[in-house]
GROMACS .gro file of C-alpha atoms in nm:
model
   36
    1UNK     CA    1  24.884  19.120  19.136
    2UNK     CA    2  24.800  19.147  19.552
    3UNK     CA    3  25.153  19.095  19.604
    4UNK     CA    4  25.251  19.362  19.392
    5UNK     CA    5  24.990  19.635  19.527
    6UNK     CA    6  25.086  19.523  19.905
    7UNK     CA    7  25.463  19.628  19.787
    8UNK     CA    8  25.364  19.952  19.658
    9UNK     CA    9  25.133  20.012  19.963
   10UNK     CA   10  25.431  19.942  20.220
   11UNK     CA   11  25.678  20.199  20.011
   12UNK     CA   12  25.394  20.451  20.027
   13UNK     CA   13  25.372  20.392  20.359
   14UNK     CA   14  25.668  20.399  20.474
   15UNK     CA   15  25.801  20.705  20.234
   16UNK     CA   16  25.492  20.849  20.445
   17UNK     CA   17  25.597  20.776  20.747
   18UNK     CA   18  25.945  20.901  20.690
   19UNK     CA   19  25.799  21.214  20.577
   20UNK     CA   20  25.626  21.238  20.902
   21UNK     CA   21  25.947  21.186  21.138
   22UNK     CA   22  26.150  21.441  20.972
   23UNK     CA   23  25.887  21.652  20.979
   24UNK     CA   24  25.860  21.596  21.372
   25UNK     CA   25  26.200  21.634  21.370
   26UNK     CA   26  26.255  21.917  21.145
   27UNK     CA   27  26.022  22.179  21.245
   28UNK     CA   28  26.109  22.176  21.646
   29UNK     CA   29  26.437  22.276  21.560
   30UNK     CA   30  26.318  22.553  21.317
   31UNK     CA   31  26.105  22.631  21.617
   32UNK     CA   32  26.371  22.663  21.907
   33UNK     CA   33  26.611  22.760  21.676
   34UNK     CA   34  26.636  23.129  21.833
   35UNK     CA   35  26.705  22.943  22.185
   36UNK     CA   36  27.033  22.818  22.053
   0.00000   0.00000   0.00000
């Protein structure tokens, strides 16, 4: 049962963490996009 929930917690954190890059990604862009 550990096993399974430390599974889960590593997709939720890493779907999280993915979610955070292209957001750091994303929204510069949408920032400077007038400067391109």
């Amino acid at each position: 049962m550990a096993l399974t929930n430390i599974v889960l917690i590593s997709q939720i954190a890493g779907y999280v963490a993915g979610l955070i890059l292209s957001l750091c990604i994303i929204v510069p862009i949408s920032l400077h996009q007038d400067e391109f």
